[in-house]
C-alpha positions as a Python dict, from the first residue, in 0.01 Angstrom:
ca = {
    (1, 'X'): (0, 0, 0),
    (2, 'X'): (-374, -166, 43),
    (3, 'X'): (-668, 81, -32),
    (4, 'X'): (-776, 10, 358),
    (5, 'X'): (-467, 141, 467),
    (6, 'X'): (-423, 418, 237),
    (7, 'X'): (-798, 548, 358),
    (8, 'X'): (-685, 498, 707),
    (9, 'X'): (-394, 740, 682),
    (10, 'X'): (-631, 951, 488),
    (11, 'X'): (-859, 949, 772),
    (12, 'X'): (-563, 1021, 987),
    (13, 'X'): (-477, 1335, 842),
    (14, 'X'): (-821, 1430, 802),
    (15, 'X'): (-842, 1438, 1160),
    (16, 'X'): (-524, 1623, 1236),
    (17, 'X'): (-601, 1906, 992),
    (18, 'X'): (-950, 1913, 1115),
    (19, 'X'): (-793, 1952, 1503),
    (20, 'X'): (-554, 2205, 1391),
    (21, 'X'): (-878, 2402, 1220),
    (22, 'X'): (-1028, 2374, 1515),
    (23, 'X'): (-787, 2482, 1753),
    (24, 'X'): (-697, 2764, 1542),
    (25, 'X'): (-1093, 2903, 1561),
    (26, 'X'): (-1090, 2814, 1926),
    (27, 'X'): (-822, 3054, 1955),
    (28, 'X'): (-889, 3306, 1754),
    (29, 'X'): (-1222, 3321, 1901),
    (30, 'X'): (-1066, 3354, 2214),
    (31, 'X'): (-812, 3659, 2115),
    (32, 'X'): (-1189, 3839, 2019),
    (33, 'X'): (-1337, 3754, 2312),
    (34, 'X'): (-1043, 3876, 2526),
    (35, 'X'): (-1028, 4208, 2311),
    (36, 'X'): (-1429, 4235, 2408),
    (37, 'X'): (-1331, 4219, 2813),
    (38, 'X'): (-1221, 4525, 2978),
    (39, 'X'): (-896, 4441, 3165),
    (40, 'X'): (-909, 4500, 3550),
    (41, 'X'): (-659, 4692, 3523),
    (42, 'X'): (-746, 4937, 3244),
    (43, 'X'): (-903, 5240, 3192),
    (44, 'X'): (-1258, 5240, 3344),
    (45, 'X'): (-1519, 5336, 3082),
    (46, 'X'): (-1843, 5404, 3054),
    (47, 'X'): (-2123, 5559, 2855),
    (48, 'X'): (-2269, 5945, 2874),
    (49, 'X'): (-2303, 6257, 2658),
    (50, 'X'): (-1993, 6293, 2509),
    (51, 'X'): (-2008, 6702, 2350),
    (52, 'X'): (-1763, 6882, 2110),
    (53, 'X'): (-1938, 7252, 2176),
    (54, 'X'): (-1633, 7489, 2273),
    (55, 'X'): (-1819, 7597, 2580),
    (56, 'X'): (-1937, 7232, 2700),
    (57, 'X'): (-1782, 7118, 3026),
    (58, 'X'): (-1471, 7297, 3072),
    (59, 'X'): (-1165, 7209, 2925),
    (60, 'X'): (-1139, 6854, 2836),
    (61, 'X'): (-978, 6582, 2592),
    (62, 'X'): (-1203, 6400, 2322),
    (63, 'X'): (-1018, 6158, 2190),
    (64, 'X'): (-1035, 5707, 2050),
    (65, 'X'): (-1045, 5528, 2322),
    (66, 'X'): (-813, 5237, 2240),
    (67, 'X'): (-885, 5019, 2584),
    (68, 'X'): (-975, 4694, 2532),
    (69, 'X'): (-1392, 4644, 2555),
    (70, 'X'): (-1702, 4701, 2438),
    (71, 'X'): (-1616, 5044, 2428),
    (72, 'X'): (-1288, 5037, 2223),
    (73, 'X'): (-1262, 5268, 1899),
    (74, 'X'): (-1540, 5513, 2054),
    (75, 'X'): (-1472, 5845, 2080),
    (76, 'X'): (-1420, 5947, 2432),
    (77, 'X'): (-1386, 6232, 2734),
    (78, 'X'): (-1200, 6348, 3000),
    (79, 'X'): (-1171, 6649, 3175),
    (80, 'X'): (-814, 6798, 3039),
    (81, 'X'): (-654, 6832, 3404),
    (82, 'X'): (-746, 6505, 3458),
    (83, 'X'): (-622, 6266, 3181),
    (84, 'X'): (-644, 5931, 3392),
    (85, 'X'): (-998, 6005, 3499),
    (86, 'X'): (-1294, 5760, 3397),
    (87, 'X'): (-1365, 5755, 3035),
    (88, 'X'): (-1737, 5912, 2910),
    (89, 'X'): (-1790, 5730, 2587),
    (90, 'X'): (-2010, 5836, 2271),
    (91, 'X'): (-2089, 5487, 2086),
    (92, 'X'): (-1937, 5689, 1802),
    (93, 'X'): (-1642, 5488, 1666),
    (94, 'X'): (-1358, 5649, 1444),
    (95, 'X'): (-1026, 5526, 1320),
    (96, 'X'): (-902, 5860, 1282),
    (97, 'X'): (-1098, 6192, 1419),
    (98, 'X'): (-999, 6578, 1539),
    (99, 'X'): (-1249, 6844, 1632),
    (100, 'X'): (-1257, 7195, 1680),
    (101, 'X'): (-1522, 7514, 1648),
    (102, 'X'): (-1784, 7250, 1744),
    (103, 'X'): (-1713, 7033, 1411),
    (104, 'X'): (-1592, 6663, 1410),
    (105, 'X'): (-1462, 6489, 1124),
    (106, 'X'): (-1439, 6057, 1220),
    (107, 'X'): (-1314, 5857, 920),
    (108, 'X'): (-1500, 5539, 1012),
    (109, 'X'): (-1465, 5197, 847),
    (110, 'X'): (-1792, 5013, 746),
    (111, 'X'): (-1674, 4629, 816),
    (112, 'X'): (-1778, 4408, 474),
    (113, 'X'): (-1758, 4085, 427),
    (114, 'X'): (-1496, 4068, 219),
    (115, 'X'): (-1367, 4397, 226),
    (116, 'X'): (-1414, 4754, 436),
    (117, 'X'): (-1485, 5025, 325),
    (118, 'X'): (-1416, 5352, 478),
    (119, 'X'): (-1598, 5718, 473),
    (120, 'X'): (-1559, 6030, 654),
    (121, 'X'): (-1784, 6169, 819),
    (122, 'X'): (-1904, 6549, 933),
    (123, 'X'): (-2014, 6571, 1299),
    (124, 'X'): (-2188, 6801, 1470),
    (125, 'X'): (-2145, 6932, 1833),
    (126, 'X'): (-2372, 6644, 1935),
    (127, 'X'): (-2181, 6390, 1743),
    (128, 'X'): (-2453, 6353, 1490),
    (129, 'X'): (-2382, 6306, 1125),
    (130, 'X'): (-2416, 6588, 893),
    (131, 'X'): (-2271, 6498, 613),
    (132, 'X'): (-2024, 6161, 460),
    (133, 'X'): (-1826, 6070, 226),
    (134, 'X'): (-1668, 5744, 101),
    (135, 'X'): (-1295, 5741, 149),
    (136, 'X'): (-1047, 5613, -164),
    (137, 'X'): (-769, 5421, 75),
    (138, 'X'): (-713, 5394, 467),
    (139, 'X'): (-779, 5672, 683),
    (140, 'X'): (-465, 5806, 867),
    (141, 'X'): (-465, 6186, 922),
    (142, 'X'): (-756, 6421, 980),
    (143, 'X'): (-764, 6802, 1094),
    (144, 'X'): (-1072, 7092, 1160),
    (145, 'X'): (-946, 7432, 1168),
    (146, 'X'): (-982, 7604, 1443),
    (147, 'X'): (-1307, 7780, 1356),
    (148, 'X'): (-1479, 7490, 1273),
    (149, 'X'): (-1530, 7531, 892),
    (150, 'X'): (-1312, 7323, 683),
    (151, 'X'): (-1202, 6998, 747),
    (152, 'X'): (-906, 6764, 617),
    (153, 'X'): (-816, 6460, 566),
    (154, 'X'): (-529, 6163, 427),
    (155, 'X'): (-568, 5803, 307),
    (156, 'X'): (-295, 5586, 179),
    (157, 'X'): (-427, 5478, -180),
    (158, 'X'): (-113, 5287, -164),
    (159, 'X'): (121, 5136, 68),
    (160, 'X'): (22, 5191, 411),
    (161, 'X'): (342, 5328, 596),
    (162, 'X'): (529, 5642, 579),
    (163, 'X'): (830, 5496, 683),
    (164, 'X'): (875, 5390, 331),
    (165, 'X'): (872, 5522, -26),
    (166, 'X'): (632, 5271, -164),
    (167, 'X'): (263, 5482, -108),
    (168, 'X'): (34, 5710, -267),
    (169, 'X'): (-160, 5944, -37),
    (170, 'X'): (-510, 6182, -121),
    (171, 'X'): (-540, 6464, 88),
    (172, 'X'): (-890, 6595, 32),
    (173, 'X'): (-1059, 6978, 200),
    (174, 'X'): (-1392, 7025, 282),
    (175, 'X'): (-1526, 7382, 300),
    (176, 'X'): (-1847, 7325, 577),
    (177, 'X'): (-1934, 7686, 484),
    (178, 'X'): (-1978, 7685, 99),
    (179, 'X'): (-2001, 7282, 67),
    (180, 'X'): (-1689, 7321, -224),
    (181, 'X'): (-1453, 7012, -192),
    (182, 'X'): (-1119, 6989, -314),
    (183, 'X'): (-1144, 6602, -370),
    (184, 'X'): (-719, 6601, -359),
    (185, 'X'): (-451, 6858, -314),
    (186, 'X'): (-254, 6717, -642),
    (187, 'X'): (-499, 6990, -841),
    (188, 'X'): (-365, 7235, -704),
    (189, 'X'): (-118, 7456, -865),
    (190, 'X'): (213, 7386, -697),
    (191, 'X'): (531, 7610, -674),
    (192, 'X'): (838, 7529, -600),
    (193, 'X'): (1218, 7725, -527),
    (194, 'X'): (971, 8015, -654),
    (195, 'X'): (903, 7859, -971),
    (196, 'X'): (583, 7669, -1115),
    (197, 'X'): (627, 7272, -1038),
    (198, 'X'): (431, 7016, -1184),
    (199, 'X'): (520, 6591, -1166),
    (200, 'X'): (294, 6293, -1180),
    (201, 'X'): (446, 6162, -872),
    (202, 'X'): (349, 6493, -578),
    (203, 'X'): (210, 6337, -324),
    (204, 'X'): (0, 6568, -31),
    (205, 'X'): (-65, 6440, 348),
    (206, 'X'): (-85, 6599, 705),
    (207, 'X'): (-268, 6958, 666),
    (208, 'X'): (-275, 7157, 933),
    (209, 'X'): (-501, 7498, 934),
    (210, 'X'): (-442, 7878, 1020),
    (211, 'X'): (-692, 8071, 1235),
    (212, 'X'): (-806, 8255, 932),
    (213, 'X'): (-959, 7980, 698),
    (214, 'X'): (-819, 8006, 417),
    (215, 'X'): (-399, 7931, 506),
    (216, 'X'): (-290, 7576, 555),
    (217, 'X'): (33, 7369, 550),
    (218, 'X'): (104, 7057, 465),
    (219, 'X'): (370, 6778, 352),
    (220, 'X'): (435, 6749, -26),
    (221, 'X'): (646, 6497, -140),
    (222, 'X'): (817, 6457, -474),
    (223, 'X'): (1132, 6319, -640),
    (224, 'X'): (1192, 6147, -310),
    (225, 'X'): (1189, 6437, -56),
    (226, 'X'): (936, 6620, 132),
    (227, 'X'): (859, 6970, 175),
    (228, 'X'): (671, 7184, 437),
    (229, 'X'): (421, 7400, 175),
    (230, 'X'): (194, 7630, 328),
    (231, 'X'): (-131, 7642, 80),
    (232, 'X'): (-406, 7912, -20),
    (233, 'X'): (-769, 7750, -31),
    (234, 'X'): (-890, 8042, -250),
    (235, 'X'): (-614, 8032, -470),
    (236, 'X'): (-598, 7652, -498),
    (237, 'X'): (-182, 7688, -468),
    (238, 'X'): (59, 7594, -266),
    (239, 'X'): (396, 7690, -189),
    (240, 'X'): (745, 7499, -72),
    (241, 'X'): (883, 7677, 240),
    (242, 'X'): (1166, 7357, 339),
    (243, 'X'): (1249, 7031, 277),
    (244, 'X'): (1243, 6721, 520),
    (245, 'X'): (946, 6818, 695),
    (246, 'X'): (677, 6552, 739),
    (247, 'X'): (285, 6581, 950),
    (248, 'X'): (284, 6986, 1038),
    (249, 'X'): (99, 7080, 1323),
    (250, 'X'): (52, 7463, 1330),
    (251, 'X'): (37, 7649, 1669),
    (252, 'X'): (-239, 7831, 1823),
    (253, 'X'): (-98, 8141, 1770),
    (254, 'X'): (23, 8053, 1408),
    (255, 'X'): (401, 8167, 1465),
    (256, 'X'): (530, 7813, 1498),
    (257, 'X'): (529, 7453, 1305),
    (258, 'X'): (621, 7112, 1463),
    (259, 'X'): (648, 6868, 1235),
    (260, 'X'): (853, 6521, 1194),
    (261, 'X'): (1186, 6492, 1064),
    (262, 'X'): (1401, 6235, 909),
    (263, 'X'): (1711, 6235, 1080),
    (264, 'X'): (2027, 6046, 925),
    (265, 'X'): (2143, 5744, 1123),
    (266, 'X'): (1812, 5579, 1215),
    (267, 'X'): (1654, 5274, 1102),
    (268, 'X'): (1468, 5281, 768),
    (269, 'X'): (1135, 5212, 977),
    (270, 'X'): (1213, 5485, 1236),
    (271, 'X'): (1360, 5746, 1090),
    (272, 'X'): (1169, 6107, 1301),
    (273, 'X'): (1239, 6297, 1512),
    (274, 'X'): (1011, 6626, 1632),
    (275, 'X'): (1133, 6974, 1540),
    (276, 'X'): (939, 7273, 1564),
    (277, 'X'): (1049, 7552, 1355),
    (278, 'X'): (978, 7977, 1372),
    (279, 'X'): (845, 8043, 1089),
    (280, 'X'): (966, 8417, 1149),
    (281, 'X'): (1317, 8336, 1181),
    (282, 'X'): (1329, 8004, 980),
    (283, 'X'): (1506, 7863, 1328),
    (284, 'X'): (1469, 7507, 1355),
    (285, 'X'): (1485, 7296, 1685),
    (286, 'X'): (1495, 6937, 1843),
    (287, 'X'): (1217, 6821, 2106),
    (288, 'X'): (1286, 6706, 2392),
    (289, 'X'): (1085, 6355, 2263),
    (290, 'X'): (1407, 6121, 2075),
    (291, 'X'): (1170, 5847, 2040),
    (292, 'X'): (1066, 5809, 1689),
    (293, 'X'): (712, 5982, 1643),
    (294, 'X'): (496, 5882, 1330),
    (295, 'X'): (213, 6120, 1426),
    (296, 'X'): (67, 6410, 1342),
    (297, 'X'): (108, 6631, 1674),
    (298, 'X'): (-155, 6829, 1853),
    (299, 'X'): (-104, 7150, 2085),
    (300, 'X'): (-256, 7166, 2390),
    (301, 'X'): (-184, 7513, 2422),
    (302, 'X'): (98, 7723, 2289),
    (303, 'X'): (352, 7561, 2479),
    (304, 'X'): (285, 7182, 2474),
    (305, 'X'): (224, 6929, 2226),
    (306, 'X'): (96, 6573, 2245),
    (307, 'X'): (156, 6300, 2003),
    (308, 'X'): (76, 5907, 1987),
    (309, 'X'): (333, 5610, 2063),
    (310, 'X'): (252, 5231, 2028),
    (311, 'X'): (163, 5060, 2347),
    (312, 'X'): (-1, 4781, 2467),
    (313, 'X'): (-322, 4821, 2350),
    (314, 'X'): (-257, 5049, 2014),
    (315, 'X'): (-135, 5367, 2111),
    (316, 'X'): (-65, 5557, 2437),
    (317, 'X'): (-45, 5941, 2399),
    (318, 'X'): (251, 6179, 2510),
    (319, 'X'): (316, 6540, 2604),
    (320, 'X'): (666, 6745, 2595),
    (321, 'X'): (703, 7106, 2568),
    (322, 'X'): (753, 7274, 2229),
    (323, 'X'): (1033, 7480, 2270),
    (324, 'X'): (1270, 7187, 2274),
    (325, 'X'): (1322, 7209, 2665),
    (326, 'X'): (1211, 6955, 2936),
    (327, 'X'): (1078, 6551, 2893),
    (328, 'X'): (832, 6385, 2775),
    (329, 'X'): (595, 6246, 2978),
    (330, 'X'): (293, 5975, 2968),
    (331, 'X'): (-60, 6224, 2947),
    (332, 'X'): (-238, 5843, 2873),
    (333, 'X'): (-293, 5508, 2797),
    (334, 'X'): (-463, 5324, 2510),
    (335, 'X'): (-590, 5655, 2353),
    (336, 'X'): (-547, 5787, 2000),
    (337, 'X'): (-631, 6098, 1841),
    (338, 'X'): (-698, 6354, 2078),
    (339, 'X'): (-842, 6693, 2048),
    (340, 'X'): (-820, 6947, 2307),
    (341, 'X'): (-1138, 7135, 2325),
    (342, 'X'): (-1307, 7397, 2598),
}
């Protein structure tokens, strides 16, 4: 082959990897810019005050608004009776977030240039910032109690799927009153079958909080199972109440738990189903929901939860009554992470 025509094909394929470059910018570029629109069709947003005060507005929803547009990852408001309503948005963005008592907690990323970086921060009513910190892994659960003075929350360190058995969580607590913070529930002195428990590989996610500030649950995991523990913030402990019992969401009235389950017979990467269980009786029933839910739930009152589903634009968020009876049923679209406030 002459030099000429080996630079030619050289040239050649120059060209075509240069027009594949290009067309692969072009449409990347356009896959941001589309993400950047607000469909026609979609949820109609715009900006305003958007409060967490208990007494602000009536009873309403704050939650991420997951629409595509200049608005998406914001936190957000609607008035609670009316769920498909136009969105108020805050300018406040959070990957993860729950309120309650007039406290926020976002876990926010911070975009780098070569890597993010997440934190989580404190907000106030407003939505200011009170306090941050930075976050060891990728935010995916956070809870307030229902007074408004501790917050929670999980980030895979590890992995980045339940589903699995290949992650490492930290669970950290936040006590808004005193400032302490628990920087991971694996300090904590665990017990298990009523006897003292202690193995490199306990793992801590989903905490949920009691109305008195102190009492939590949560998921441990270890040897390969999970267990429901409810926890003592002033005793630093925690306690195994059941096995196979994933993301607990506590009930206003503290009597009940619904958490995930894995249930025998599903795939590997949807294995839950919803159960709430009495933690009187130690009964244990089904929702209504057969879909496979990898969410931590939230009530809306003491007889309904809500929970997250993948849809079109992220997530779409579901109600279904928590005694097991009725259907689910679509509350909204492209939303994440609501709290129920007012």
């Amino acid at each position: 082959m002459t030099l000429q025509r080996r630079i030619l094909i050289f040239a050649a394929t120059l060209a075509v990897l240069t027009a594949v470059g290009l067309t692969a910018v072009l449409r990347a570029s356009s896959a941001a810019g589309e993400k950047d629109r607000a469909p026609a069709d979609g949820p109609r947003t715009g900006p305003g005050e958007v409060s967490l005060a208990p007494d602000a507005g009536g009873r309403r929803i704050v939650f991420r608004n997951m629409a595509w547009g200049p608005h998406r990852d914001e936190l957000a408001t609607v008035p609670a009776g009316a769920p498909g309503s136009d969105r108020t948005v805050s300018g406040v963005a959070c990957l993860r977030f729950h309120a309650a008592g007039g406290t926020g907690i976002c876990l926010q990323a911070d975009k780098g240039a070569v890597q993010d970086r997440y934190r989580a921060v404190v907000l106030d009513a407003r939505l200011e910032e009170v306090s941050a910190r930075p976050l060891a892994g990728i935010p995916t659960r956070a809870r307030v109690s229902p007074g408004g003075h501790l917050a929670a929350w999980t980030v895979f360190v590890g992995g980045d799927s339940y589903a699995g058995t290949d992650f490492s969580t930290r669970t950290s607590v936040l006590d808004l009153r005193t400032g302490r913070f628990d920087a991971s529930l694996e300090d904590f002195t665990v017990h298990r079958d009523g006897k003292p428990y202690r193995s490199a590989d306990v793992n801590f996610w989903g905490v949920t909080f009691a109305a008195d500030e102190r009492t939590f649950y949560a998921t441990m995991a270890t040897g390969g199972r999970t267990h429901l523990v409810r926890g003592d913030l002033a005793a630093r402990a925690v306690t195994t109440l059941r096995e196979n019992a994933e993301c607990p969401s506590l009930s206003p009235d503290g009597t009940r738990v619904v958490f995930k389950k894995r249930v025998a017979g599903r795939p590997a990467e949807a294995p839950w189903r919803l159960h709430v269980l009495d933690l009187a009786s130690g009964g244990e029933t089904p929702l209504a929901e057969e879909r496979s839910v990898d969410d931590q739930v939230v009530w809306t009152d003491r007889g309904t939860v809500v929970y997250s589903l993948p849809g079109d634009f992220g997530a779409d968020l579901y109600s279904v009554p928590a005694d097991g009876s009725g259907a689910p049923a679509r509350l909204m679209d492209s939303a994440l992470a609501p709290a129920f406030l007012g």
